[in-house]
Structures are given as C-alpha cells and as structure tokens.
C-alpha angles and dihedrals in degrees: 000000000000135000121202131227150177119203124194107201131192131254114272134023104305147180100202133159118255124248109209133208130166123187141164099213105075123302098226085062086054090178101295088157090084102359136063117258107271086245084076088057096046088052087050091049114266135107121231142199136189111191134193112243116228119293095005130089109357093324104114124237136054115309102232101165130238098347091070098049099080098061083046108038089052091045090046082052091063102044093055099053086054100055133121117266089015121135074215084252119121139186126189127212135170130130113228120003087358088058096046082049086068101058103043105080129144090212089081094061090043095047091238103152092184077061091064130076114246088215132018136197113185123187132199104340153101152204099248126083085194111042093024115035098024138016137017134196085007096305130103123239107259120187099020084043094052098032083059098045090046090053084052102052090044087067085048095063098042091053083052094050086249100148094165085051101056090040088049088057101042095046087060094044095055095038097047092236086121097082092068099026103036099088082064091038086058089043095062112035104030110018100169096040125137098234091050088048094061094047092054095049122077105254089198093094139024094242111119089014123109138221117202115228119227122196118245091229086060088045089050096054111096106284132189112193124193128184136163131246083223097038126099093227104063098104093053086050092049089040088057085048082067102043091050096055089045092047090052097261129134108216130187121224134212129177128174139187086256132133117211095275111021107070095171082232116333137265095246091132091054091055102046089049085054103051089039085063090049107027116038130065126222104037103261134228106290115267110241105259122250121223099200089050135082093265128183147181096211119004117276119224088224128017121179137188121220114239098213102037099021085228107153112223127194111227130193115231091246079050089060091048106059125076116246101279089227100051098028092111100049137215127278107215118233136193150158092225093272098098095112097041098042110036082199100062115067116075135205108213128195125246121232100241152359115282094022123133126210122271111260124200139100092291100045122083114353134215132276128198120211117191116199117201108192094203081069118025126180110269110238108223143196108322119114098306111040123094088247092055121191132041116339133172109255101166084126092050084052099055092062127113092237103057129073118218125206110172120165126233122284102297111250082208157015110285119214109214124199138159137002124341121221127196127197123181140150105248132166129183122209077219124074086236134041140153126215117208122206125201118176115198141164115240115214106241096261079054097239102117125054115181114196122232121177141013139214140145142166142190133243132206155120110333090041140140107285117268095248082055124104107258114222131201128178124205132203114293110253144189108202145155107213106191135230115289099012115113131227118240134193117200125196133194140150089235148064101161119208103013083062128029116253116269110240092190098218092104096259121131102269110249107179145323123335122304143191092271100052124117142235108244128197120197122206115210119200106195101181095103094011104140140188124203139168114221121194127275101248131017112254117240 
C-alpha cells in the first residue's frame, strides 16, 4: 500500500530535521486554516511533509479512521528519518484529527524508539472517542459530530467519482438541513463510517467506546500541547497534559482564547522556536520576537491566554492547580420561584469560605420550575460546541420563560476565573429523560448586555442517579478577567438545539430535533444545597 506525500524542502544541502504532518483532508490544504503554509517552515530550515493518511486524498487503500493510524504513523516515522537531505530527527505537528495522528504509533508497544517522534506538538485533541471526540455529560455531539462525519464522507465520495453524492452533502451543509437530515445522509454514503459509529453508540457510558493507548515513551519526548477555551477538545488536551506528567514527561501547555478553527493568528513562532529547541543542531540565529504571540525567554511549563483581555499569562504548574483565591467557595443559587420568568431575580450568592456548603431546609433556596416545550427548545449558542463557537451575547436567550436565571451582585472588584466550573443541584423531571443545560456570563452593569462565557450540559435517564441524588453538571474549562461592577450570571435550560439532539423524554437515545413524539418536560429544581463551584484547572500531582 502506498501513502502519498508532498514535501516542501529548504534552500541549500542540507541536513534538516523533518517537520511531520498527517492528515486526512488533502495534503496540498495542510492545515492552512490554523497553521502557516509548510513553505514558511522550509525557509526557516526545516523540511516538511504533509502526508495523506491511508484511504483519503491520493494515498491508496480504504480510509477506517483512527484504528488504522499506529501501524502507519510508526512506519511514516521511519520514512521520514531516512530521507534524503534529513539530520534523521523528526518532529510532528497537526491540530484534530492531525494532532490525534501523532499519538497513535505501534513503535511504543514494540519498543522501537526510530518509530517515535523525537518532538511532538499536538493540537486540539484526546485520547477518548468518547470524552474527547463525541459526546459530553451523556449526550453526542450533535452538530459538530454530524458536520465532521458528513465532511468525511464528502471526501469519500469524491475519492469514488460520486459527484451526487458530494453536492448532496454540501447543499445540506451550507443550507443547516444537516442537523435533521445528516444521520440519513451518513447512512447512505458512508455507512461504516467513524463518525456514524459514535452517534449510534450510548455515550452515557464508556462500554463499546474505545480509548486509544499511548506509550509512555511517546508521553516522555518533548511535547508541546495546544488546545483552545471555545474548542471540544480541550479536556482530551488537558487530559494528555496529565498523562504526560504521570508517565515522566514534562509537557508544555498552551491554551488560547481560540476556538477550533479560529487561532487569532496562529501560534507558528511558538512552534518554530520549539522544534528549534528539539530539532536543530546547532542552536540557530534567534527568531525576531513577536509581540502578539506567547513569547518566552525559556519555555513555561503552563501559559494561558486571558479570554476577556487576550493577555497571555505563565503559570506554574502549583498556579494551575489552585482554584482562584476570590471565587474558591462558590456560590449557593437562590430564588422565589420567578427565575424563569424574570432573568433579575435569582442570585448566586457566595459562600463565606472555602470549603463551605449552602444552607438546606425548607427557607433556603427555593424551588424553580423549567418547562421545556419541544415545539420550541432553547437554542444552544456559541460556546465550545456550537457551529458559532466563542462568546456570544445571549440576553434574549435569558428572557425566556424556559431559562433560569441566577446572576451575583454587582461585583466590588475585578475576579480573577480560572479553571472548571461544577455545578451540583436537586432536580426531578415528571419524564423518564431530561437534559439540563448550563451557561455562565457575565451582565453589563445596566444589565443589557450578557455575554456569555462558558458552556456545559449533561443528560439524565434510566439508569440515573436516584431522585433524592445530587444532580452534577460540569461546564467548559475557562481563563477569564470579569470587571468591576459587572455581575456574574448562570443560565439553565433542558435544551441547546442543535448542538444536542433534542431530548424525547421517553428514555430513548436522542436522534435529532423535536418530533412529533417528543414530550413536554417539566424540571423541578430544588435550590436549598445547590452549589457552584469552581474546581482547578488541572489536578495537582
């Protein structure tokens, strides 16, 4: 079988390291969405190749996702230390699918260390099927999940002739009908496809899904992982942060305000200046600095961009580990009953230190009722899943009658957020199946603006926790400055269409938007305890 590649190569004899990337979207795009083309590399020596993965673009054979990549990755390794023109030293780098390809390699099992990259710069990717390419709180994906698959099986078509086929796909791509049509759309063009496969299977538990192993030599080489506030992948990037550390590595992080495909630039000089450390011998003439981009001196373990004023800020890893000294009790949620009717009138209220829980009893709290009318769901918007990824204003989404609303008091000063919001509450359904949906913002302090921060969301059904159980939900990781007098808001809702399916409430796996069979569902939701909290980043070692 053969794998095609094109290879970009500096001015003069040589020898350079090789820069890898492996792709199954077309080896002539090479990523140019988030990266610089692979011309910039070779001027700055290095010579680079972007190879077809198998099945996809020219290379020969079938195209069957991730389980093919290991056997091929380690034998493209060691291709590349053998070309003509290498020093035999090779660094890897791809965001997606192109950063997962960089992980997945045989030699680690066999012990073959010229199967392994010396360097490695994975971007915006995981381990997990499940946790990091599918699903989240129990739900798929949906629109990101079917919007890839479809892409896929567009290149599928194109490689068979089938030109119907790839215009069928991309009609209802451009015009959104793929959200309720894209399952049959998979079917039929691409039946045993990946992306079909995860959203047949229940993402409630791991069974049927698979992780894919990583050698801890692989986990121990120089790596450099990069991952995104607004991107889906964020928890398998930092997951591989952890792995790494366990395994004996010393990883580097690097997480913008970026969303998957919008890098604000790029981080191409941080690269070169990595695998120049790694990669070329001897050291090279300094790259000019650039002020827009994550610079350093010497390499920081953790470096972090700030969502609201895209200040970049070096973290120790201890730093990353500790919860944000202002926010690290919480806040208990309070209401009369009105806060989905009047978005002003639940409060978050802090709690008085660190470690507290919120008062229970019959006068704390309250209780909030959320009806969801499945003629009408809540649109999920911008966040990290939704086609429109990053902060968006949503002060319309909060004066509806199906979203609580919790916000604090005008802030006295400037808070400091950093890390993972969790959210516990008591909440019962009158349906066997029902999905709460969380949205943290900040509100302007006239209250007219209400820019949305965070997202999370998770599904609940037989088998479940038991009624009288805590219910959790964990929204997306953030770095983020909230300024004085603004206040602080939680939204919650039982639906995000499309970026979830719509719930049917009969305890069967969501497949779509709302049908004729779905059901009204009404949450109850039982304040007195409710707590949220916001946990660290990263777990400390």
């Amino acid at each position: 079988m053969r794998l095609v590649a094109r290879l970009w190569k500096p001015q003069g004899d040589g020898p350079w390291p090789v820069l890898l990337m492996r792709q199954p979207y077309g080896r002539g795009i090479a990523s140019t969405v988030t990266y610089v083309h692979p011309s910039w590399y070779a001027g700055h020596g290095f010579l680079v190749v972007v190879q077809d993965v198998r099945g996809r673009g020219a290379s020969e054979g079938d195209f069957g996702g991730f389980a093919q990549e290991a056997a091929d990755g380690a034998a493209t390794i060691r291709w590349a230390r053998s070309l003509e023109g290498s020093n035999g030293r090779v660094g890897t780098y791809g965001f997606s699918y192109q950063g997962l390809t960089q992980l997945l390699n045989a030699g680690g099992e066999a012990g073959d260390v010229d199967a392994l990259p010396d360097c490695l710069a994975p971007a915006m990717c995981g381990l997990d099927e499940r946790l990091h390419w599918a699903s989240e709180g129990g739900a798929h994906w949906w629109a990101l999940g079917l919007g890839w698959a479809l892409q896929l099986a567009a290149e599928g078509c194109r490689r068979r002739g089938d030109g119907a086929g790839w215009r069928e796909i991309r009609r209802s791509l451009q015009h959104g009908d793929y959200t309720e049509e894209g399952l049959a759309l998979l079917e039929r063009h691409d039946p045993r496809g990946m992306g079909l496969g995860w959203l047949r299977r229940d993402p409630a538990g791991p069974e049927s899904w698979t992780v894919h192993p990583v050698a801890p030599a692989l986990l121990q080489r120089p790596l450099l992982l990069i991952g995104g506030w607004h991107d889906p992948h964020l928890r398998g990037v930092l997951d591989l942060w952890q792995r790494a550390r366990n395994a004996g590595g010393d990883p580097e992080l690097v997480i913008g305000a970026w969303s998957h495909l919008d890098w604000r630039g790029g981080l191409d000089r941080e690269l070169l200046a990595f695998f120049r450390r790694h990669l070329q011998d001897p050291p090279p003439r300094r790259v000019p600095a650039d002020p827009t981009a994550p610079q350093a001196a010497a390499p920081a373990p953790i470096r972090l961009q700030c969502a609201a004023t895209a200040t970049w800020h070096r973290l120790s890893q201890a730093a990353a580990a500790s919860p944000s000294t202002v926010a690290a009790a919480g806040w208990s949620l309070h209401s009369c009953g009105l806060a989905a009717i009047r978005c002003d009138e639940g409060e978050l209220r802090p709690l008085a230190a660190p470690g507290a829980r919120p008062a229970s009893g019959p006068a704390a709290g309250g209780t909030v009722v959320v009806v969801h009318d499945p003629w009408r769901p809540v649109p999920g918007r911008g966040g990290h899943l939704g086609p429109d990824p990053g902060p968006v204003e949503r002060a319309d989404l909060d004066r509806r009658g199906d979203v609580a609303c919790f916000s604090t008091a005008p802030l006295e000063e400037a808070l400091w957020l950093l890390g993972t919001f969790r959210l516990q509450l008591w909440v019962s359904a009158d349906q066997p199946s029902f999905d709460l949906c969380a949205a943290l913002s900040e509100v302007s302090a006239d209250g007219g603006s209400v820019r949305q921060l965070s997202t999370g969301l998770a599904r609940f059904g037989p088998p479940s926790a038991p009624a009288d159980a805590p219910r959790t939900l964990t929204l997306q990781p953030l770095a983020t400055l909230v300024a004085a007098g603004q206040r602080l808001r939680l939204s919650l809702a039982a639906a995000a269409w499309p970026q979830i399916a719509v719930n049917p409430g009969d305890g069967s796996l969501p497949a779509g938007g709302s049908g004729s069979r779905h059901r009204v569902i009404s949450l109850t939701l039982e304040l007195a305890g409710a707590h949220l909290g916001l946990e660290p980043l990263i777990r400390a070692n």
